[in-house]
N, CA, C and O atoms as CSV, one atom per row, in Angstrom:
chain,resi,resn,atom,element,x,y,z
A,1,UNK,N,N,-3.930,-6.452,38.548
A,1,UNK,CA,C,-3.329,-6.001,37.580
A,1,UNK,C,C,-1.788,-6.688,37.379
A,1,UNK,O,O,-0.966,-6.951,38.257
A,2,UNK,N,N,-1.701,-6.858,36.098
A,2,UNK,CA,C,-0.848,-8.014,35.115
A,2,UNK,C,C,0.247,-7.046,34.748
A,2,UNK,O,O,-0.098,-6.084,34.062
A,3,UNK,N,N,1.773,-7.169,35.167
A,3,UNK,CA,C,3.027,-6.280,35.109
A,3,UNK,C,C,3.056,-7.530,33.600
A,3,UNK,O,O,2.529,-8.546,33.148
A,4,UNK,N,N,4.619,-5.970,33.235
A,4,UNK,CA,C,4.974,-7.554,31.939
A,4,UNK,C,C,6.153,-7.660,32.595
A,4,UNK,O,O,6.610,-7.186,33.635
A,5,UNK,N,N,6.541,-8.392,31.746
A,5,UNK,CA,C,7.688,-10.317,32.094
A,5,UNK,C,C,9.278,-8.930,31.552
A,5,UNK,O,O,9.558,-8.062,30.725
A,6,UNK,N,N,9.563,-9.310,32.190
A,6,UNK,CA,C,11.412,-8.389,32.736
A,6,UNK,C,C,12.185,-9.341,31.250
A,6,UNK,O,O,12.344,-10.560,31.185
A,7,UNK,N,N,12.603,-8.148,30.043
A,7,UNK,CA,C,13.270,-9.274,29.314
A,7,UNK,C,C,14.775,-10.064,29.746
A,7,UNK,O,O,15.615,-9.391,30.344
A,8,UNK,N,N,15.003,-11.212,29.483
A,8,UNK,CA,C,15.744,-12.333,29.995
A,8,UNK,C,C,17.100,-11.887,29.754
A,8,UNK,O,O,18.020,-12.373,30.412
A,9,UNK,N,N,17.454,-10.375,28.240
A,9,UNK,CA,C,18.590,-9.656,28.637
A,9,UNK,C,C,18.982,-9.148,29.785
A,9,UNK,O,O,20.005,-9.733,30.140
A,10,UNK,N,N,18.622,-8.244,30.622
A,10,UNK,CA,C,17.910,-7.088,31.344
A,10,UNK,C,C,18.388,-7.986,32.604
A,10,UNK,O,O,19.176,-7.487,33.408
A,11,UNK,N,N,17.812,-9.590,32.815
A,11,UNK,CA,C,17.212,-10.050,34.072
A,11,UNK,C,C,18.871,-10.772,34.229
A,11,UNK,O,O,19.187,-11.208,35.335
A,12,UNK,N,N,19.849,-10.856,33.088
A,12,UNK,CA,C,20.932,-11.290,32.613
A,12,UNK,C,C,22.071,-10.536,33.655
A,12,UNK,O,O,22.912,-10.893,34.480
A,13,UNK,N,N,21.403,-8.920,32.920
A,13,UNK,CA,C,22.407,-7.781,32.918
A,13,UNK,C,C,22.681,-7.342,34.480
A,13,UNK,O,O,23.724,-6.791,34.833
A,14,UNK,N,N,21.581,-7.669,35.373
A,14,UNK,CA,C,20.584,-6.750,36.681
A,14,UNK,C,C,22.010,-8.201,37.429
A,14,UNK,O,O,23.140,-7.929,37.835
A,15,UNK,N,N,21.333,-9.676,37.357
A,15,UNK,CA,C,22.493,-10.954,37.817
A,15,UNK,C,C,23.775,-10.510,38.161
A,15,UNK,O,O,24.469,-10.295,39.155
A,16,UNK,N,N,23.825,-10.437,36.466
A,16,UNK,CA,C,25.784,-9.873,37.472
A,16,UNK,C,C,26.349,-9.349,37.661
A,16,UNK,O,O,27.448,-9.556,38.175
A,17,UNK,N,N,25.755,-8.162,37.254
A,17,UNK,CA,C,26.542,-6.437,37.829
A,17,UNK,C,C,25.261,-7.043,40.128
A,17,UNK,O,O,25.308,-6.392,41.172
A,18,UNK,N,N,24.722,-7.939,39.943
A,18,UNK,CA,C,24.813,-7.974,41.422
A,18,UNK,C,C,25.404,-8.839,42.028
A,18,UNK,O,O,25.239,-8.942,43.244
A,19,UNK,N,N,26.141,-9.580,41.423
A,19,UNK,CA,C,26.766,-10.645,42.135
A,19,UNK,C,C,27.697,-10.036,42.535
A,19,UNK,O,O,27.688,-10.050,43.766
A,20,UNK,N,N,28.455,-9.535,42.164
A,20,UNK,CA,C,29.267,-8.132,42.847
A,20,UNK,C,C,29.557,-8.197,43.874
A,20,UNK,O,O,30.631,-8.079,44.464
A,21,UNK,N,N,27.963,-8.520,44.335
A,21,UNK,CA,C,27.931,-7.467,45.489
A,21,UNK,C,C,28.453,-8.459,46.453
A,21,UNK,O,O,29.115,-9.326,45.884
A,22,UNK,N,N,28.340,-8.640,48.054
A,22,UNK,CA,C,28.651,-9.488,49.055
A,22,UNK,C,C,27.248,-9.507,48.725
A,22,UNK,O,O,26.580,-8.554,48.322
A,23,UNK,N,N,26.662,-11.346,49.056
A,23,UNK,CA,C,25.768,-11.341,49.035
A,23,UNK,C,C,24.291,-10.387,50.657
A,23,UNK,O,O,23.178,-9.860,50.673
A,24,UNK,N,N,25.412,-10.758,51.644
A,24,UNK,CA,C,23.804,-10.032,52.442
A,24,UNK,C,C,24.103,-8.370,52.139
A,24,UNK,O,O,24.119,-7.849,53.254
A,25,UNK,N,N,24.290,-7.567,51.340
A,25,UNK,CA,C,24.359,-6.366,51.252
A,25,UNK,C,C,23.106,-6.881,48.983
A,25,UNK,O,O,22.315,-6.179,48.354
A,26,UNK,N,N,23.530,-7.970,48.761
A,26,UNK,CA,C,22.821,-7.828,47.230
A,26,UNK,C,C,21.036,-7.101,47.387
A,26,UNK,O,O,20.215,-7.025,46.474
A,27,UNK,N,N,20.921,-6.815,48.311
A,27,UNK,CA,C,19.065,-6.782,48.258
A,27,UNK,C,C,19.334,-4.430,48.259
A,27,UNK,O,O,18.826,-3.700,47.408
A,28,UNK,N,N,20.240,-3.924,49.482
A,28,UNK,CA,C,20.667,-3.105,49.250
A,28,UNK,C,C,20.570,-2.456,48.177
A,28,UNK,O,O,19.832,-1.550,47.790
A,29,UNK,N,N,21.969,-3.413,47.451
A,29,UNK,CA,C,22.567,-3.037,45.985
A,29,UNK,C,C,21.284,-2.730,45.231
A,29,UNK,O,O,21.103,-1.577,44.838
A,30,UNK,N,N,20.283,-3.777,44.975
A,30,UNK,CA,C,19.704,-4.046,44.134
A,30,UNK,C,C,18.621,-3.518,44.147
A,30,UNK,O,O,17.770,-3.993,43.395
A,31,UNK,N,N,18.222,-2.211,45.102
A,31,UNK,CA,C,17.041,-0.849,45.534
A,31,UNK,C,C,18.150,-0.291,44.919
A,31,UNK,O,O,18.390,-0.743,43.799
A,32,UNK,N,N,18.538,0.159,45.140
A,32,UNK,CA,C,19.248,1.411,44.962
A,32,UNK,C,C,19.827,1.379,43.231
A,32,UNK,O,O,20.271,2.338,42.599
A,33,UNK,N,N,19.619,-0.275,42.676
A,33,UNK,CA,C,20.948,0.359,41.772
A,33,UNK,C,C,18.815,0.417,40.183
A,33,UNK,O,O,18.384,1.111,39.263
A,34,UNK,N,N,18.522,-0.486,40.763
A,34,UNK,CA,C,16.632,-0.461,40.222
A,34,UNK,C,C,15.721,1.093,40.665
A,34,UNK,O,O,14.884,1.752,40.048
A,35,UNK,N,N,16.260,1.227,41.804
A,35,UNK,CA,C,16.095,3.277,41.763
A,35,UNK,C,C,16.529,4.264,40.980
A,35,UNK,O,O,16.013,5.289,40.533
A,36,UNK,N,N,17.732,3.685,40.887
A,36,UNK,CA,C,18.489,4.585,40.548
A,36,UNK,C,C,17.785,4.585,38.863
A,36,UNK,O,O,17.688,5.662,38.276
A,37,UNK,N,N,17.339,3.325,38.213
A,37,UNK,CA,C,17.735,3.216,36.515
A,37,UNK,C,C,15.857,3.234,36.448
A,37,UNK,O,O,15.230,2.628,35.578
A,38,UNK,N,N,15.219,4.041,37.536
A,38,UNK,CA,C,14.224,4.948,37.075
A,38,UNK,C,C,14.363,5.963,37.522
A,38,UNK,O,O,14.117,5.839,38.721
A,39,UNK,N,N,14.534,6.631,37.375
A,39,UNK,CA,C,14.490,8.365,38.519
A,39,UNK,C,C,15.333,9.030,38.013
A,39,UNK,O,O,16.510,8.866,38.333
A,40,UNK,N,N,15.030,9.778,37.267
A,40,UNK,CA,C,16.193,11.004,36.955
A,40,UNK,C,C,16.632,12.289,37.507
A,40,UNK,O,O,16.277,13.457,37.351
A,41,UNK,N,N,17.220,11.889,37.968
A,41,UNK,CA,C,17.599,13.253,38.681
A,41,UNK,C,C,19.240,12.288,38.408
A,41,UNK,O,O,19.989,12.323,37.431
A,42,UNK,N,N,19.364,11.425,39.800
A,42,UNK,CA,C,21.039,10.307,40.062
A,42,UNK,C,C,21.222,10.814,41.367
A,42,UNK,O,O,22.199,10.547,42.067
A,43,UNK,N,N,20.656,11.255,41.564
A,43,UNK,CA,C,20.599,11.578,43.302
A,43,UNK,C,C,20.444,9.979,44.875
A,43,UNK,O,O,19.601,9.243,45.389
A,44,UNK,N,N,21.249,10.158,44.914
A,44,UNK,CA,C,21.219,8.982,45.804
A,44,UNK,C,C,19.293,8.372,45.934
A,44,UNK,O,O,18.534,7.504,45.503
A,45,UNK,N,N,19.342,9.898,47.089
A,45,UNK,CA,C,18.039,10.192,47.711
A,45,UNK,C,C,16.385,9.832,46.851
A,45,UNK,O,O,15.237,9.433,47.051
A,46,UNK,N,N,17.255,10.286,45.889
A,46,UNK,CA,C,15.582,10.187,44.544
A,46,UNK,C,C,16.066,8.431,44.221
A,46,UNK,O,O,15.106,7.668,44.122
A,47,UNK,N,N,16.998,8.014,44.114
A,47,UNK,CA,C,16.888,6.276,44.318
A,47,UNK,C,C,16.509,5.830,44.759
A,47,UNK,O,O,15.844,4.910,44.283
A,48,UNK,N,N,16.616,6.192,46.808
A,48,UNK,CA,C,16.589,5.133,47.635
A,48,UNK,C,C,14.395,5.553,47.649
A,48,UNK,O,O,13.542,4.764,48.057
A,49,UNK,N,N,14.205,6.580,47.230
A,49,UNK,CA,C,12.343,7.085,47.228
A,49,UNK,C,C,11.463,6.133,46.211
A,49,UNK,O,O,10.310,5.714,46.306
A,50,UNK,N,N,12.832,5.899,44.841
A,50,UNK,CA,C,12.291,5.087,43.569
A,50,UNK,C,C,11.699,3.637,43.549
A,50,UNK,O,O,10.715,3.049,43.102
A,51,UNK,N,N,13.010,3.336,44.390
A,51,UNK,CA,C,13.047,2.126,44.975
A,51,UNK,C,C,11.991,1.144,46.223
A,51,UNK,O,O,11.915,-0.021,46.613
A,52,UNK,N,N,11.384,2.324,46.461
A,52,UNK,CA,C,9.823,1.642,47.749
A,52,UNK,C,C,10.403,1.354,48.969
A,52,UNK,O,O,9.953,0.456,49.681
A,53,UNK,N,N,11.353,2.023,49.281
A,53,UNK,CA,C,11.898,2.693,51.096
A,53,UNK,C,C,11.466,0.722,51.588
A,53,UNK,O,O,10.516,0.372,52.289
A,54,UNK,N,N,12.307,-0.020,51.068
A,54,UNK,CA,C,12.093,-1.477,52.029
A,54,UNK,C,C,12.457,-1.344,52.996
A,54,UNK,O,O,11.737,-2.054,53.698
A,55,UNK,N,N,13.264,-0.799,53.684
A,55,UNK,CA,C,14.550,-0.600,54.387
A,55,UNK,C,C,14.408,0.218,54.873
A,55,UNK,O,O,13.332,0.741,54.582
A,56,UNK,N,N,15.386,1.112,56.097
A,56,UNK,CA,C,14.893,2.187,56.658
A,56,UNK,C,C,16.858,2.895,55.821
A,56,UNK,O,O,17.722,2.359,55.127
A,57,UNK,N,N,16.690,4.262,56.442
A,57,UNK,CA,C,17.352,5.014,54.997
A,57,UNK,C,C,18.578,4.803,55.588
A,57,UNK,O,O,19.519,4.838,54.795
A,58,UNK,N,N,18.936,4.529,57.096
A,58,UNK,CA,C,20.653,4.360,57.491
A,58,UNK,C,C,20.678,3.243,56.820
A,58,UNK,O,O,20.923,3.700,55.704
A,59,UNK,N,N,20.599,2.019,56.666
A,59,UNK,CA,C,21.251,0.692,55.902
A,59,UNK,C,C,21.683,1.930,54.757
A,59,UNK,O,O,22.711,2.598,54.860
A,60,UNK,N,N,20.732,2.069,53.722
A,60,UNK,CA,C,21.243,2.442,52.570
A,60,UNK,C,C,22.945,3.684,52.556
A,60,UNK,O,O,23.882,3.993,51.821
A,61,UNK,N,N,22.427,3.948,53.800
A,61,UNK,CA,C,23.071,5.022,54.048
A,61,UNK,C,C,25.120,4.295,53.763
A,61,UNK,O,O,25.972,4.447,52.887
A,62,UNK,N,N,25.004,3.245,55.601
A,62,UNK,CA,C,25.779,2.223,55.959
A,62,UNK,C,C,26.204,1.683,54.778
A,62,UNK,O,O,27.421,1.536,54.663
A,63,UNK,N,N,25.171,1.195,53.448
A,63,UNK,CA,C,26.457,1.041,52.698
A,63,UNK,C,C,26.043,1.608,51.463
A,63,UNK,O,O,25.239,1.271,50.593
A,64,UNK,N,N,26.528,2.205,51.568
A,64,UNK,CA,C,27.220,2.959,50.472
A,64,UNK,C,C,28.470,4.146,51.177
A,64,UNK,O,O,29.450,4.699,50.679
A,65,UNK,N,N,27.883,4.173,52.477
A,65,UNK,CA,C,29.734,5.053,53.643
A,65,UNK,C,C,30.096,3.542,53.552
A,65,UNK,O,O,30.634,3.202,52.498
A,66,UNK,N,N,29.952,2.890,54.192
A,66,UNK,CA,C,31.047,2.070,54.934
A,66,UNK,C,C,30.712,0.330,54.721
A,66,UNK,O,O,31.172,-0.590,55.397
A,67,UNK,N,N,29.988,0.266,53.833
A,67,UNK,CA,C,29.798,-1.633,53.215
A,67,UNK,C,C,30.839,-1.913,52.799
A,67,UNK,O,O,31.635,-1.143,52.263
A,68,UNK,N,N,30.950,-2.892,52.965
A,68,UNK,CA,C,32.502,-4.004,52.712
A,68,UNK,C,C,31.959,-4.247,51.198
A,68,UNK,O,O,31.477,-5.360,50.990
A,69,UNK,N,N,31.995,-3.071,49.828
A,69,UNK,CA,C,31.857,-3.598,49.089
A,69,UNK,C,C,33.162,-3.397,48.330
A,69,UNK,O,O,34.147,-2.767,48.716
A,70,UNK,N,N,32.946,-4.209,46.891
A,70,UNK,CA,C,34.839,-2.951,45.868
A,70,UNK,C,C,33.963,-2.872,44.614
A,70,UNK,O,O,33.355,-3.743,43.994
A,71,UNK,N,N,34.084,-1.632,44.450
A,71,UNK,CA,C,34.113,-0.900,43.257
A,71,UNK,C,C,34.777,-1.717,42.046
A,71,UNK,O,O,34.165,-2.384,41.212
A,72,UNK,N,N,35.856,-1.563,42.112
A,72,UNK,CA,C,36.083,-2.891,41.964
A,72,UNK,C,C,36.076,-4.290,41.175
A,72,UNK,O,O,36.626,-4.676,40.144
A,73,UNK,N,N,35.282,-4.833,42.034
A,73,UNK,CA,C,34.098,-5.956,41.297
A,73,UNK,C,C,33.033,-5.587,40.292
A,73,UNK,O,O,32.599,-6.223,39.332
A,74,UNK,N,N,32.552,-3.711,41.029
A,74,UNK,CA,C,31.439,-3.962,40.034
A,74,UNK,C,C,31.578,-3.747,38.992
A,74,UNK,O,O,31.022,-4.275,38.029
A,75,UNK,N,N,32.902,-2.348,39.036
A,75,UNK,CA,C,33.572,-2.513,37.161
A,75,UNK,C,C,33.759,-3.372,36.599
A,75,UNK,O,O,32.969,-3.310,35.657
A,76,UNK,N,N,34.787,-4.928,36.453
A,76,UNK,CA,C,34.640,-5.765,36.145
A,76,UNK,C,C,33.086,-6.323,35.787
A,76,UNK,O,O,32.723,-6.521,34.627
A,77,UNK,N,N,32.324,-6.520,36.834
A,77,UNK,CA,C,31.108,-7.218,36.527
A,77,UNK,C,C,30.092,-6.219,35.630
A,77,UNK,O,O,29.140,-6.821,35.134
A,78,UNK,N,N,30.159,-4.865,35.370
A,78,UNK,CA,C,29.768,-3.921,34.303
A,78,UNK,C,C,31.055,-4.216,33.168
A,78,UNK,O,O,30.740,-3.442,32.264
A,79,UNK,N,N,31.913,-4.682,32.866
A,79,UNK,CA,C,33.087,-4.951,31.934
A,79,UNK,C,C,32.511,-5.682,31.134
A,79,UNK,O,O,32.426,-5.460,29.926
A,80,UNK,N,N,31.760,-7.242,32.102
A,80,UNK,CA,C,31.538,-8.281,31.020
A,80,UNK,C,C,29.578,-8.345,30.916
A,80,UNK,O,O,28.877,-9.192,30.363
A,81,UNK,N,N,29.329,-7.577,31.389
A,81,UNK,CA,C,28.054,-7.479,30.750
A,81,UNK,C,C,28.315,-6.443,29.250
A,81,UNK,O,O,27.958,-6.866,28.151
A,82,UNK,N,N,28.757,-5.527,29.361
A,82,UNK,CA,C,29.926,-5.412,27.740
A,82,UNK,C,C,30.045,-6.152,26.917
A,82,UNK,O,O,29.316,-6.475,25.979
A,83,UNK,N,N,31.431,-6.603,27.393
A,83,UNK,CA,C,31.995,-7.705,26.638
A,83,UNK,C,C,30.603,-9.100,26.599
A,83,UNK,O,O,30.639,-10.003,25.762
A,84,UNK,N,N,29.781,-9.014,27.387
A,84,UNK,CA,C,28.684,-10.675,27.058
A,84,UNK,C,C,27.399,-9.647,25.476
A,84,UNK,O,O,26.656,-10.277,24.724
A,85,UNK,N,N,27.575,-7.999,25.453
A,85,UNK,CA,C,26.512,-7.671,24.805
A,85,UNK,C,C,27.001,-6.852,23.609
A,85,UNK,O,O,26.128,-6.730,22.750
A,86,UNK,N,N,28.269,-6.205,23.301
A,86,UNK,CA,C,29.123,-6.297,22.149
A,86,UNK,C,C,30.152,-6.516,22.175
A,86,UNK,O,O,30.841,-6.590,23.193
A,87,UNK,N,N,30.494,-6.669,21.084
A,87,UNK,CA,C,31.681,-7.176,20.545
A,87,UNK,C,C,32.839,-6.718,19.101
A,87,UNK,O,O,33.298,-7.243,18.087
A,88,UNK,N,N,32.897,-5.243,19.933
A,88,UNK,CA,C,33.910,-4.502,18.281
A,88,UNK,C,C,35.613,-5.765,18.807
A,88,UNK,O,O,35.855,-6.467,19.789
A,89,UNK,N,N,36.342,-5.459,17.558
A,89,UNK,CA,C,37.688,-5.410,17.667
A,89,UNK,C,C,38.506,-4.767,18.705
A,89,UNK,O,O,39.588,-5.166,19.134
A,90,UNK,N,N,37.714,-3.507,19.122
A,90,UNK,CA,C,38.866,-2.216,20.092
A,90,UNK,C,C,38.202,-1.763,20.601
A,90,UNK,O,O,37.131,-1.213,20.348
A,91,UNK,N,N,38.602,-1.886,21.186
A,91,UNK,CA,C,37.615,-1.273,23.106
A,91,UNK,C,C,38.743,0.275,22.660
A,91,UNK,O,O,39.852,0.392,22.139
A,92,UNK,N,N,37.634,1.309,23.247
A,92,UNK,CA,C,38.556,2.191,23.685
A,92,UNK,C,C,38.414,3.257,25.121
A,92,UNK,O,O,38.793,4.281,24.552
A,93,UNK,N,N,38.275,3.483,25.835
A,93,UNK,CA,C,38.036,4.193,27.069
A,93,UNK,C,C,38.144,5.000,27.494
A,93,UNK,O,O,39.272,4.994,27.987
A,94,UNK,N,N,37.213,6.692,27.877
A,94,UNK,CA,C,38.377,8.220,27.700
A,94,UNK,C,C,37.296,8.628,29.640
A,94,UNK,O,O,36.187,8.912,30.091
A,95,UNK,N,N,38.881,8.318,30.080
A,95,UNK,CA,C,38.514,8.918,31.168
A,95,UNK,C,C,38.947,10.937,31.562
A,95,UNK,O,O,39.906,11.684,31.370
A,96,UNK,N,N,37.369,11.060,32.264
A,96,UNK,CA,C,37.259,12.648,32.499
A,96,UNK,C,C,38.690,12.560,33.914
A,96,UNK,O,O,39.429,11.702,34.396
A,97,UNK,N,N,38.287,14.695,34.160
A,97,UNK,CA,C,38.863,14.943,34.749
A,97,UNK,C,C,38.332,14.069,36.450
A,97,UNK,O,O,39.091,13.632,37.315
A,98,UNK,N,N,37.368,14.066,36.444
A,98,UNK,CA,C,37.209,13.644,37.321
A,98,UNK,C,C,36.992,12.242,38.082
A,98,UNK,O,O,36.495,12.144,39.204
A,99,UNK,N,N,37.427,11.219,37.320
A,99,UNK,CA,C,38.365,9.710,37.708
A,99,UNK,C,C,39.550,10.288,38.085
A,99,UNK,O,O,40.206,9.997,39.085
A,100,UNK,N,N,39.776,11.024,37.347
A,100,UNK,CA,C,41.525,10.688,37.528
A,100,UNK,C,C,42.194,12.630,36.956
A,100,UNK,O,O,42.345,13.049,35.808
A,101,UNK,N,N,42.407,13.279,38.133
A,101,UNK,CA,C,43.286,14.322,38.196
A,101,UNK,C,C,44.274,14.872,38.008
A,101,UNK,O,O,45.343,14.597,38.553
A,102,UNK,N,N,44.030,15.984,36.979
A,102,UNK,CA,C,45.147,16.134,36.204
A,102,UNK,C,C,46.273,17.147,37.267
A,102,UNK,O,O,46.309,18.213,37.881
A,103,UNK,N,N,46.840,16.312,37.047
A,103,UNK,CA,C,48.182,17.813,37.750
A,103,UNK,C,C,49.666,17.974,37.306
A,103,UNK,O,O,50.672,18.558,37.707
A,104,UNK,N,N,49.294,17.157,36.267
A,104,UNK,CA,C,50.716,18.345,35.230
A,104,UNK,C,C,50.565,19.523,35.112
A,104,UNK,O,O,49.398,19.820,34.855
A,105,UNK,N,N,51.642,20.825,35.233
A,105,UNK,CA,C,51.582,21.452,34.537
A,105,UNK,C,C,51.851,22.404,33.651
A,105,UNK,O,O,52.040,23.620,33.672
A,106,UNK,N,N,51.812,21.205,32.552
A,106,UNK,CA,C,51.810,20.997,31.491
A,106,UNK,C,C,50.557,21.189,30.267
A,106,UNK,O,O,50.319,21.806,29.229
A,107,UNK,N,N,49.749,19.814,31.554
A,107,UNK,CA,C,49.039,19.336,31.028
A,107,UNK,C,C,48.091,20.745,30.766
A,107,UNK,O,O,48.334,21.725,31.471
A,108,UNK,N,N,46.981,20.820,29.711
A,108,UNK,CA,C,46.191,21.989,29.626
A,108,UNK,C,C,45.008,22.220,30.411
A,108,UNK,O,O,44.018,21.551,30.118
A,109,UNK,N,N,44.892,23.450,31.818
A,109,UNK,CA,C,43.416,23.143,32.170
A,109,UNK,C,C,43.506,22.373,33.080
A,109,UNK,O,O,42.793,21.380,33.231
A,110,UNK,N,N,45.012,22.983,34.304
A,110,UNK,CA,C,45.216,21.724,35.002
A,110,UNK,C,C,46.013,23.172,35.853
A,110,UNK,O,O,47.075,23.351,36.450
A,111,UNK,N,N,45.098,23.806,35.580
A,111,UNK,CA,C,44.355,25.030,36.877
A,111,UNK,C,C,44.686,24.911,37.941
A,111,UNK,O,O,45.208,23.798,38.006
A,112,UNK,N,N,44.736,25.690,39.495
A,112,UNK,CA,C,44.453,25.193,40.211
A,112,UNK,C,C,43.826,25.252,40.926
A,112,UNK,O,O,43.704,26.466,41.090
A,113,UNK,N,N,42.902,24.520,41.964
A,113,UNK,CA,C,41.586,23.921,42.289
A,113,UNK,C,C,41.145,23.199,43.396
A,113,UNK,O,O,41.777,22.254,43.867
A,114,UNK,N,N,39.755,23.737,43.964
A,114,UNK,CA,C,39.830,23.031,45.488
A,114,UNK,C,C,39.318,21.175,44.912
A,114,UNK,O,O,38.460,20.691,44.174
A,115,UNK,N,N,40.271,20.738,45.647
A,115,UNK,CA,C,39.565,19.625,45.493
A,115,UNK,C,C,38.444,18.863,46.221
A,115,UNK,O,O,38.693,18.197,47.226
A,116,UNK,N,N,37.390,18.951,45.779
A,116,UNK,CA,C,35.994,18.866,46.502
A,116,UNK,C,C,35.364,17.326,47.000
A,116,UNK,O,O,34.346,17.330,47.693
A,117,UNK,N,N,35.952,16.134,46.652
A,117,UNK,CA,C,36.520,15.075,46.609
A,117,UNK,C,C,36.247,15.163,48.392
A,117,UNK,O,O,35.404,15.131,49.288
A,118,UNK,N,N,37.987,15.323,47.990
A,118,UNK,CA,C,38.347,15.741,50.142
A,118,UNK,C,C,39.090,14.411,50.084
A,118,UNK,O,O,40.010,14.592,49.286
A,119,UNK,N,N,39.104,14.014,50.231
A,119,UNK,CA,C,40.203,12.100,50.587
A,119,UNK,C,C,41.287,12.605,50.869
A,119,UNK,O,O,42.115,13.348,50.343
A,120,UNK,N,N,41.123,12.009,51.902
A,120,UNK,CA,C,42.258,12.299,52.647
A,120,UNK,C,C,43.964,12.080,52.280
A,120,UNK,O,O,44.853,12.647,52.916
A,121,UNK,N,N,44.149,11.362,51.398
A,121,UNK,CA,C,45.326,11.262,51.364
A,121,UNK,C,C,45.864,12.309,49.585
A,121,UNK,O,O,46.978,12.329,49.061
A,122,UNK,N,N,44.648,12.978,49.140
A,122,UNK,CA,C,45.214,13.969,48.373
A,122,UNK,C,C,44.842,15.883,49.094
A,122,UNK,O,O,43.994,16.503,49.734
A,123,UNK,N,N,46.080,16.061,48.451
A,123,UNK,CA,C,45.943,18.176,49.136
A,123,UNK,C,C,45.046,19.026,48.949
A,123,UNK,O,O,44.632,19.040,47.790
A,124,UNK,N,N,44.571,19.759,49.651
A,124,UNK,CA,C,43.202,20.505,49.248
A,124,UNK,C,C,42.988,20.959,47.519
A,124,UNK,O,O,42.083,20.490,46.827
A,125,UNK,N,N,43.612,21.564,47.216
A,125,UNK,CA,C,43.961,22.115,46.151
A,125,UNK,C,C,44.967,20.742,45.195
A,125,UNK,O,O,45.659,19.773,45.508
A,126,UNK,N,N,44.614,21.258,44.217
A,126,UNK,CA,C,45.932,20.359,42.565
A,126,UNK,C,C,45.780,21.706,41.965
A,126,UNK,O,O,45.148,22.762,41.981
A,127,UNK,N,N,46.608,21.123,41.503
A,127,UNK,CA,C,47.579,22.382,40.466
A,127,UNK,C,C,47.529,21.050,38.815
A,127,UNK,O,O,48.059,21.366,37.750
């Protein structure tokens, strides 16, 4: 059974994103990245199962919970990919409340709600 070749653009995108993760964790990250790309649900469990389960469940859990890799380096790699593919004169960024929470009493929709992320440096209830 013959597999179609991977397009060079896709291979370079995957290489740039994977290079943002430490070398020791790249295979685990690549399993999760490609597994997430082929699933429809977007859950980590689906990504692990779609990736072929080349490692144990605890390896993926440890990578996500305690792995020593940087979200900032990963975002920088994603931005490099975007600038490699697209070159508009102006870039616009939209950051919603799931990334930056509204805490101003004057902000619309800043009603008191439960902080489901449960980060240790944030109050349990936000305003």
